[in-house]
Coordinates of C-alpha atoms in Angstrom, one line a residue:
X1299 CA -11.6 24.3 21.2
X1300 CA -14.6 25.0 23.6
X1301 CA -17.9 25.2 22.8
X1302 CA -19.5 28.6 22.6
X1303 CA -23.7 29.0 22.0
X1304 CA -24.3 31.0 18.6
X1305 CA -28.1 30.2 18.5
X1306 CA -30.7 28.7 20.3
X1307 CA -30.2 24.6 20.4
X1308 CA -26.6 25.3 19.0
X1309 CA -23.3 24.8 21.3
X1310 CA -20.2 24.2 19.5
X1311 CA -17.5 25.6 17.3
X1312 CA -17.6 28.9 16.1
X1313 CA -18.3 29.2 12.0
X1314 CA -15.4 27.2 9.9
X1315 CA -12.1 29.0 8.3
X1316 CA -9.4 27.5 6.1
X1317 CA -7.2 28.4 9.4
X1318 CA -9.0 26.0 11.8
X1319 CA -7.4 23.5 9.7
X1320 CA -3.9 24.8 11.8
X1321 CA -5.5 26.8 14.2
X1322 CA -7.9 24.7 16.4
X1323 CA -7.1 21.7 17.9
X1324 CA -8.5 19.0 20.4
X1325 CA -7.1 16.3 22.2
X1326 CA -8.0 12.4 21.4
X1327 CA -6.3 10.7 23.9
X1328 CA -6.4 6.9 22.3
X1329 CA -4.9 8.2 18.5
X1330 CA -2.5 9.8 20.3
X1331 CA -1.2 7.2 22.3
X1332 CA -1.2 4.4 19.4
X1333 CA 0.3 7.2 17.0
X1334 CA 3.2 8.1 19.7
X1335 CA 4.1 4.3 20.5
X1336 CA 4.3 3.4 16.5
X1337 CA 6.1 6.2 15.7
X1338 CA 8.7 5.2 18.9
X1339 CA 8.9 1.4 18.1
X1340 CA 10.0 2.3 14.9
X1341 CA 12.7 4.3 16.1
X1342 CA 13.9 2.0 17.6
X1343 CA 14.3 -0.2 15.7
X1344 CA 16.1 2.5 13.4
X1345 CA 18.5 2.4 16.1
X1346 CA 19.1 -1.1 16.3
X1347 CA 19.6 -1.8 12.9
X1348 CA 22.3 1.3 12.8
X1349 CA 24.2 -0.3 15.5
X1350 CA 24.1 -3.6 13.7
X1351 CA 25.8 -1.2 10.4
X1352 CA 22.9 -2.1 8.4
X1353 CA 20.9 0.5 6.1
X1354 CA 17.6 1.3 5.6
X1355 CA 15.4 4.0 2.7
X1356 CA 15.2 7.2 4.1
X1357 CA 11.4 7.1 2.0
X1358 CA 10.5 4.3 3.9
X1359 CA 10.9 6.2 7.7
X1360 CA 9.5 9.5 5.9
X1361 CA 6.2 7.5 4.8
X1362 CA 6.2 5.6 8.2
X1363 CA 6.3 8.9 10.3
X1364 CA 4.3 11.2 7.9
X1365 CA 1.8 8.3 8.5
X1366 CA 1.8 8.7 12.4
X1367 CA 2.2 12.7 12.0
X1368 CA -1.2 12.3 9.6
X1369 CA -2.8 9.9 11.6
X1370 CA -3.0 12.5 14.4
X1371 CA -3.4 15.5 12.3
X1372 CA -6.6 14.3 10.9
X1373 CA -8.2 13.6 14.0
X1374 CA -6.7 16.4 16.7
X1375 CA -6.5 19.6 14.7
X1376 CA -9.7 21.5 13.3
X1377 CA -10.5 18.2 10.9
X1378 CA -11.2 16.6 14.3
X1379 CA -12.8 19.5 15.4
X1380 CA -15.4 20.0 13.3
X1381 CA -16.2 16.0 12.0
X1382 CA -19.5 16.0 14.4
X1383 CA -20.1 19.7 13.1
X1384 CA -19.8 19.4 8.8
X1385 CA -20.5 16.1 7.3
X1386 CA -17.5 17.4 4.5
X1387 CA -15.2 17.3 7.3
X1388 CA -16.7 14.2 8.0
X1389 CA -16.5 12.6 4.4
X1390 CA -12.7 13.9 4.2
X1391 CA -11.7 12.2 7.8
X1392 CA -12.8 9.1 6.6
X1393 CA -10.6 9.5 3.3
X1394 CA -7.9 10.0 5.2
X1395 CA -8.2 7.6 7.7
X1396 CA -9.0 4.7 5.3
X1397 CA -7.0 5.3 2.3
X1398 CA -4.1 8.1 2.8
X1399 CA -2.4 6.9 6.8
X1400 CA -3.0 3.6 5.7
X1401 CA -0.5 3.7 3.1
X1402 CA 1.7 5.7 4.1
X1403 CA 2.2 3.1 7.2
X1404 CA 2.5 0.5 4.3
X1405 CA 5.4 2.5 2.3
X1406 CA 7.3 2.5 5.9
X1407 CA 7.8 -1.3 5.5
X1408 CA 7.5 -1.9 9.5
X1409 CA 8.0 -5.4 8.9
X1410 CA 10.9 -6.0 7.2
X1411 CA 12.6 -3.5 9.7
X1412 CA 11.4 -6.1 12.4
X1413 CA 12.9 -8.4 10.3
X1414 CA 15.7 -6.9 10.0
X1415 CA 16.5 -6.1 13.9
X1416 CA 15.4 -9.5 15.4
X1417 CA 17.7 -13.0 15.6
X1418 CA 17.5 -15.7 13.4
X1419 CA 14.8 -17.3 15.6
X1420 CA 12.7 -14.3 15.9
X1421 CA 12.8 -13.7 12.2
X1422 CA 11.6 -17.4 11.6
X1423 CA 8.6 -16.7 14.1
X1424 CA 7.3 -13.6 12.3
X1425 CA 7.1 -15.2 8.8
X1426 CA 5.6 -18.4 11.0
X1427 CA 3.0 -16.1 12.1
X1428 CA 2.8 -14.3 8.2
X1429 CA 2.6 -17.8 6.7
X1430 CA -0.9 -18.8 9.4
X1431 CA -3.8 -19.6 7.7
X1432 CA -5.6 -16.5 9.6
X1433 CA -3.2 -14.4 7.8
X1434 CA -3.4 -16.3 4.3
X1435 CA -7.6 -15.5 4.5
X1436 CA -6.6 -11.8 5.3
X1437 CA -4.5 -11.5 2.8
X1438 CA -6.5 -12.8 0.1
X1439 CA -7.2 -10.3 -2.5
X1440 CA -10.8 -10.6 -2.6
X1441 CA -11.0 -10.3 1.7
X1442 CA -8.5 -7.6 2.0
X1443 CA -10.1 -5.5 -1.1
X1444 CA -13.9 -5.9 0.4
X1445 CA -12.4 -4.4 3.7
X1446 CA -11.3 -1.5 2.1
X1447 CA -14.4 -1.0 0.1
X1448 CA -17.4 -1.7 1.5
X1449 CA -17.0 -0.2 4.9
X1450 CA -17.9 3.5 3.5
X1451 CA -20.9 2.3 2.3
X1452 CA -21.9 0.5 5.4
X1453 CA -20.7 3.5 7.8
X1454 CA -23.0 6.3 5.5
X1455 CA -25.8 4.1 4.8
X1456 CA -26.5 2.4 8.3
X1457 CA -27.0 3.6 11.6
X1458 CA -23.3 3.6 12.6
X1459 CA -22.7 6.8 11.4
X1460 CA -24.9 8.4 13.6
X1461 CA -23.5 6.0 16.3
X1462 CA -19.9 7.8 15.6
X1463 CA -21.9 11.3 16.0
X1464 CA -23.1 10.9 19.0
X1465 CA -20.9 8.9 20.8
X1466 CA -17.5 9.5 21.7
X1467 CA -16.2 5.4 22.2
X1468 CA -18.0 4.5 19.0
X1469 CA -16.1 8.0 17.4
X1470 CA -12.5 7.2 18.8
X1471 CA -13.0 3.9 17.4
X1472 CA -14.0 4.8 14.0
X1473 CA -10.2 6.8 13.9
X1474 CA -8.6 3.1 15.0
X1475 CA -10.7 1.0 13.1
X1476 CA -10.6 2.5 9.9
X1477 CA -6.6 3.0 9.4
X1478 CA -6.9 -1.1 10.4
X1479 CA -9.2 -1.7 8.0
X1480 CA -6.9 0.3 5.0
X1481 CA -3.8 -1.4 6.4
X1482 CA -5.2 -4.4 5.7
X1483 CA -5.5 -3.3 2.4
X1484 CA -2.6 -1.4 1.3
X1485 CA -0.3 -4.1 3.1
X1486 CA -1.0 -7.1 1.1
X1487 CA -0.9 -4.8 -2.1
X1488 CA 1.9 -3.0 -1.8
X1489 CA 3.7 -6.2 -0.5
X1490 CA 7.0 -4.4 0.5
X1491 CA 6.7 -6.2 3.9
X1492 CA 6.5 -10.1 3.5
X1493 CA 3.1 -11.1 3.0
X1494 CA 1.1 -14.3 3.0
X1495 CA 0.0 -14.0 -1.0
X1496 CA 2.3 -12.7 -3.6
X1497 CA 0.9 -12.0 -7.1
X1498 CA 1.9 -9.8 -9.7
X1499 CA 1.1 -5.8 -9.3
X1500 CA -0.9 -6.1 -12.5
X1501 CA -3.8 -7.5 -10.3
X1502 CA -2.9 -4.5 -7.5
X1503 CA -3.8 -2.3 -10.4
X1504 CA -6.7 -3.7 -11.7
X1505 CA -7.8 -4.0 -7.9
X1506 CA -6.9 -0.1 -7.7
X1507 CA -9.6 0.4 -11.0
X1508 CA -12.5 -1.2 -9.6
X1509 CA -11.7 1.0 -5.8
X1510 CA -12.1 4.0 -8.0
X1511 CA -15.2 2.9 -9.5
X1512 CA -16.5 2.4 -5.6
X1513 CA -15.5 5.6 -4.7
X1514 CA -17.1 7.2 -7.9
X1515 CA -20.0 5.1 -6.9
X1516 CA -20.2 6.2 -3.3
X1517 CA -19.8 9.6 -4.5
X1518 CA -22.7 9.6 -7.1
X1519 CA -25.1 8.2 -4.3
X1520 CA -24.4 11.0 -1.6
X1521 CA -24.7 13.5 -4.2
X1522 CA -27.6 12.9 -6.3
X1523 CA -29.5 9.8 -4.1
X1524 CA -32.7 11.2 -2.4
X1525 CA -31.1 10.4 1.7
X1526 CA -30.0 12.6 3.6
X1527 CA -27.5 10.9 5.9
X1528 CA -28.7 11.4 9.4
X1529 CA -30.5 13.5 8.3
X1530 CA -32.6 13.8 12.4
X1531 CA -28.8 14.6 13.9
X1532 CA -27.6 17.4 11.3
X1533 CA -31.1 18.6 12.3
X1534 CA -31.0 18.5 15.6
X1535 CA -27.7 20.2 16.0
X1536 CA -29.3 23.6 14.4
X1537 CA -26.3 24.7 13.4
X1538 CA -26.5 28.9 12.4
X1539 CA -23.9 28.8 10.0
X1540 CA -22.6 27.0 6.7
X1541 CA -24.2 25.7 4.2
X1542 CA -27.9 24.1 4.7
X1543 CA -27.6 20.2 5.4
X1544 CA -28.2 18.6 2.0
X1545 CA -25.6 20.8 0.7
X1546 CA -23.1 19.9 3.3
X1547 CA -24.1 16.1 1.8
X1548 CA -23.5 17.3 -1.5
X1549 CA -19.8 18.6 -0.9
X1550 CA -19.2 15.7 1.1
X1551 CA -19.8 13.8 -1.6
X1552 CA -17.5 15.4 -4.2
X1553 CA -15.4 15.3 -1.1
X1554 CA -15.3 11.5 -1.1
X1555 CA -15.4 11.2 -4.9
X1556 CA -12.5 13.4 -5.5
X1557 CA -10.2 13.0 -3.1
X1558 CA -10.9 8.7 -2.7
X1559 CA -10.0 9.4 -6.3
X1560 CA -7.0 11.1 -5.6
X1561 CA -5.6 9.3 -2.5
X1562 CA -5.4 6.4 -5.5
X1563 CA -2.6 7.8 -7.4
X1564 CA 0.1 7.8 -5.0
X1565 CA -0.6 3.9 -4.4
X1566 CA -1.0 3.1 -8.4
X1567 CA 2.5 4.9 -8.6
X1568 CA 4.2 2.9 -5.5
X1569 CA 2.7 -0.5 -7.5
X1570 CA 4.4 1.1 -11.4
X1571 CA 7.8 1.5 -9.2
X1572 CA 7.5 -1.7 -7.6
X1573 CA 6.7 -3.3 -11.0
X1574 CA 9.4 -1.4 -13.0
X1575 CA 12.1 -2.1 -9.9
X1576 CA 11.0 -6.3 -10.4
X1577 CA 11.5 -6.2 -13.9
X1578 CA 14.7 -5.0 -14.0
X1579 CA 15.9 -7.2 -11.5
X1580 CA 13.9 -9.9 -13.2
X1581 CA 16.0 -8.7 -16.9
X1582 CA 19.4 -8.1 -15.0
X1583 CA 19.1 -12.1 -13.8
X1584 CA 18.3 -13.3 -17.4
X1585 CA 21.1 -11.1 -18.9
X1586 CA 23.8 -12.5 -16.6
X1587 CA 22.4 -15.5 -17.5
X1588 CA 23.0 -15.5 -20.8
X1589 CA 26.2 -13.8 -20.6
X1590 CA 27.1 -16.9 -18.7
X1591 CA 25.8 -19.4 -20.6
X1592 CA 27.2 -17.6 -23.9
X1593 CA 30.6 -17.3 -22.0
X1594 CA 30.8 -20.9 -21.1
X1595 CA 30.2 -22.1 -25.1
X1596 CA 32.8 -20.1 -25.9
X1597 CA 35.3 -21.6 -23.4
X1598 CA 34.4 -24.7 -24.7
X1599 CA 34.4 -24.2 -28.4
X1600 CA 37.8 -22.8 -27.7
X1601 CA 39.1 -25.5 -25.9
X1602 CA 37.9 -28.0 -28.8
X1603 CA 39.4 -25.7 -31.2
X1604 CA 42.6 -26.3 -29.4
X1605 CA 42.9 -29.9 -28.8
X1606 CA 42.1 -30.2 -32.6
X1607 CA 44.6 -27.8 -33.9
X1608 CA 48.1 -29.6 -32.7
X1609 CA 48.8 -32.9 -34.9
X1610 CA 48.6 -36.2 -32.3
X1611 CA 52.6 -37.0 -33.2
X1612 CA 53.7 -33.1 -32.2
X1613 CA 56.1 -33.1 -29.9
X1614 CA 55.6 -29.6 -28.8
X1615 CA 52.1 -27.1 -30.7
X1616 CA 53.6 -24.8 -32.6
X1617 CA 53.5 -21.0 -31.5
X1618 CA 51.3 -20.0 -33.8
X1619 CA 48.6 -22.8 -32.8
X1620 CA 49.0 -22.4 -29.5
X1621 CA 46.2 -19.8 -29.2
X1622 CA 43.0 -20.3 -30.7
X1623 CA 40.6 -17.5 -30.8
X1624 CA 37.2 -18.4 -31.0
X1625 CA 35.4 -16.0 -33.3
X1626 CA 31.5 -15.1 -33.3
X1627 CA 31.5 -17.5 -36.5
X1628 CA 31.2 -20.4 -34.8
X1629 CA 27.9 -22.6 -34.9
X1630 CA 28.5 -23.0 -31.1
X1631 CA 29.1 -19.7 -30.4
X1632 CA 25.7 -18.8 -32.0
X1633 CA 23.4 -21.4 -30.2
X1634 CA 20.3 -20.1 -28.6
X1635 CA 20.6 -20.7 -24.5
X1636 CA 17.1 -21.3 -24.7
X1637 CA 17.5 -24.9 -26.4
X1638 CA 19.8 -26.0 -23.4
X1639 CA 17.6 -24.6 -20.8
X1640 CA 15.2 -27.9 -19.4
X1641 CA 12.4 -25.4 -18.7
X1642 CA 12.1 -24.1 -22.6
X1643 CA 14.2 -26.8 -24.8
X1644 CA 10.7 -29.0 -25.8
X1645 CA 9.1 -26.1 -27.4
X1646 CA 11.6 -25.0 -29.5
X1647 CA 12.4 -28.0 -30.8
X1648 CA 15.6 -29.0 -28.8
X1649 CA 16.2 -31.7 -26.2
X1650 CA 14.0 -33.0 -23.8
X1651 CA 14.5 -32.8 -20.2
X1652 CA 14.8 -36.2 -19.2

């Protein structure tokens, strides 16, 4: 949308509405371009996999797309408008960009469609290159958590936000380097793709508590600390409409606290899922293991029952003792698999692995 002078020193948008939200748009030639490739790489490889009759979750393109849709959205219509205007419009840009597209790229799984449409050789390059020690330091809970937390911090509390204000390289940059940032985040956590380090989802949770507790944090300072983030720029601007600058900080804030807050939920239900989906495969596994094992003492008892029944000097078993069935009675029918397993026998009193 063009610029049009309300007051004197002030050239820009008109007052917000809800509707510039649909209504006004810009262009941002650099999201644009990365958004449109993604979303066309992935495609294609949605073609290549059909024509190879494989499958693949209709969630995971829906997340992958809405991602790319999002991505652009956020930056292009009156969001992208107004984020040199409002520092709320600001403060909810960053959420997005950082916590929300992220994501939703993660849930698309782009890697194991790779994976999944490449050779044999290809396939062992990418988990080469997944398996690197660069990617095993990314990866690392501790790395990949601090990029996704202390970055808001840095960006309202040092000169780079007014950097992304007043430049327009340093501001396209701030719409690639954040979603970079969150993917390196949500990739490692979510860990649909193949990743470097695989831990349990109980950490990804209590990693999702302490995020919330930043965000709460972050919140707390830009609502009731005593700085006004660039403060000389909001000033400067003399914008004639809206609310005055500290309480433009103030929404901002709740902005950031709230919906950081919420943009958490949708991640801490993909990790219950994930860890609900594992464990049933995980009890699945140890059932048909058992069922097995149980199986297999039962052959055997039966067979011993058998050879036992017939008298050594029979010339032929007699009808009735030619079948033996073996009954849930039998001592070996009723032995825990967990004293023939080498893993468990020593503590529960059975046989030692030699």
């Amino acid at each position: 949308m063009a610029g049009t002078t309300l007051a004197a020193g002030y050239s820009g948008p008109p007052a917000w509405q809800w509707s510039d939200v649909i209504t006004s748009w810009q262009l941002e030639p650099v999201v644009l371009t990365i958004s449109v490739v993604l979303a066309a790489l992935y495609a294609l490889g949605l073609v290549r996999l059909r024509r190879k009759g494989g499958g693949w979750p209709l969630g995971r393109s829906a997340a992958w797309f809405g991602g790319c849709a999002l991505w652009i959205w956020s930056t292009m219509s009156g969001v992208g408008v107004y984020e040199r205007i409002l520092f709320t419009d600001r403060a909810a840009q960053v959420v997005t960009l950082l916590m929300i597209v992220p994501l939703l790229l993660g849930l698309g799984g782009p890697v194991c469609l790779v994976a999944e449409t490449v050779g044999e050789r290809g396939r062992e390059r990418l988990l080469k290159v997944l398996r690197s020690w660069p990617s095993r330091i990314l990866m690392f809970p501790a790395i990949s958590t601090a990029l996704l937390m202390l970055p808001p911090w840095l960006y309202y509390f040092t000169p780079w936000y007014e950097h992304t204000m007043t430049s327009a390289g340093w501001n396209t940059g701030l719409h690639v380097i954040l979603v970079v940032l969150g993917l390196a985040y949500f990739w490692p956590r979510l860990q649909i793709d193949p990743v470097a380090h695989e831990y349990p989802a109980l950490v990804g949770l209590f990693i999702t508590m302490a995020e919330v507790i930043f965000d709460a944090g972050l919140g707390i300072m830009l609502v009731y600390g005593h700085s006004t983030v660039a403060e000389h720029y909001y000033t400067a601007l003399g914008r004639p409409w809206g609310p005055s600058i500290r309480e433009d900080q103030v929404w901002g804030g709740c902005t950031v606290w709230a919906l950081g807050d919420m943009a958490g939920l949708p991640f801490i239900a993909a990790l219950v899922r994930r860890w609900m989906v594992k464990g049933r495969a995980e009890t699945a596994a140890v059932d048909a293991a058992i069922d097995a094992q149980i199986a297999r003492q039962r052959e055997e008892a039966a067979a011993r029952k058998a050879t036992t029944a017939a008298p050594p000097d029979a010339v032929a078993p007699a009808p009735a003792a030619a079948t033996v069935v073996a009954t849930d009675d039998d001592p070996e029918m009723l032995r825990p698999w967990w004293l023939d397993d080498p893993n468990l026998a020593h503590r529960f009193g059975g046989p030692k692995d030699a």
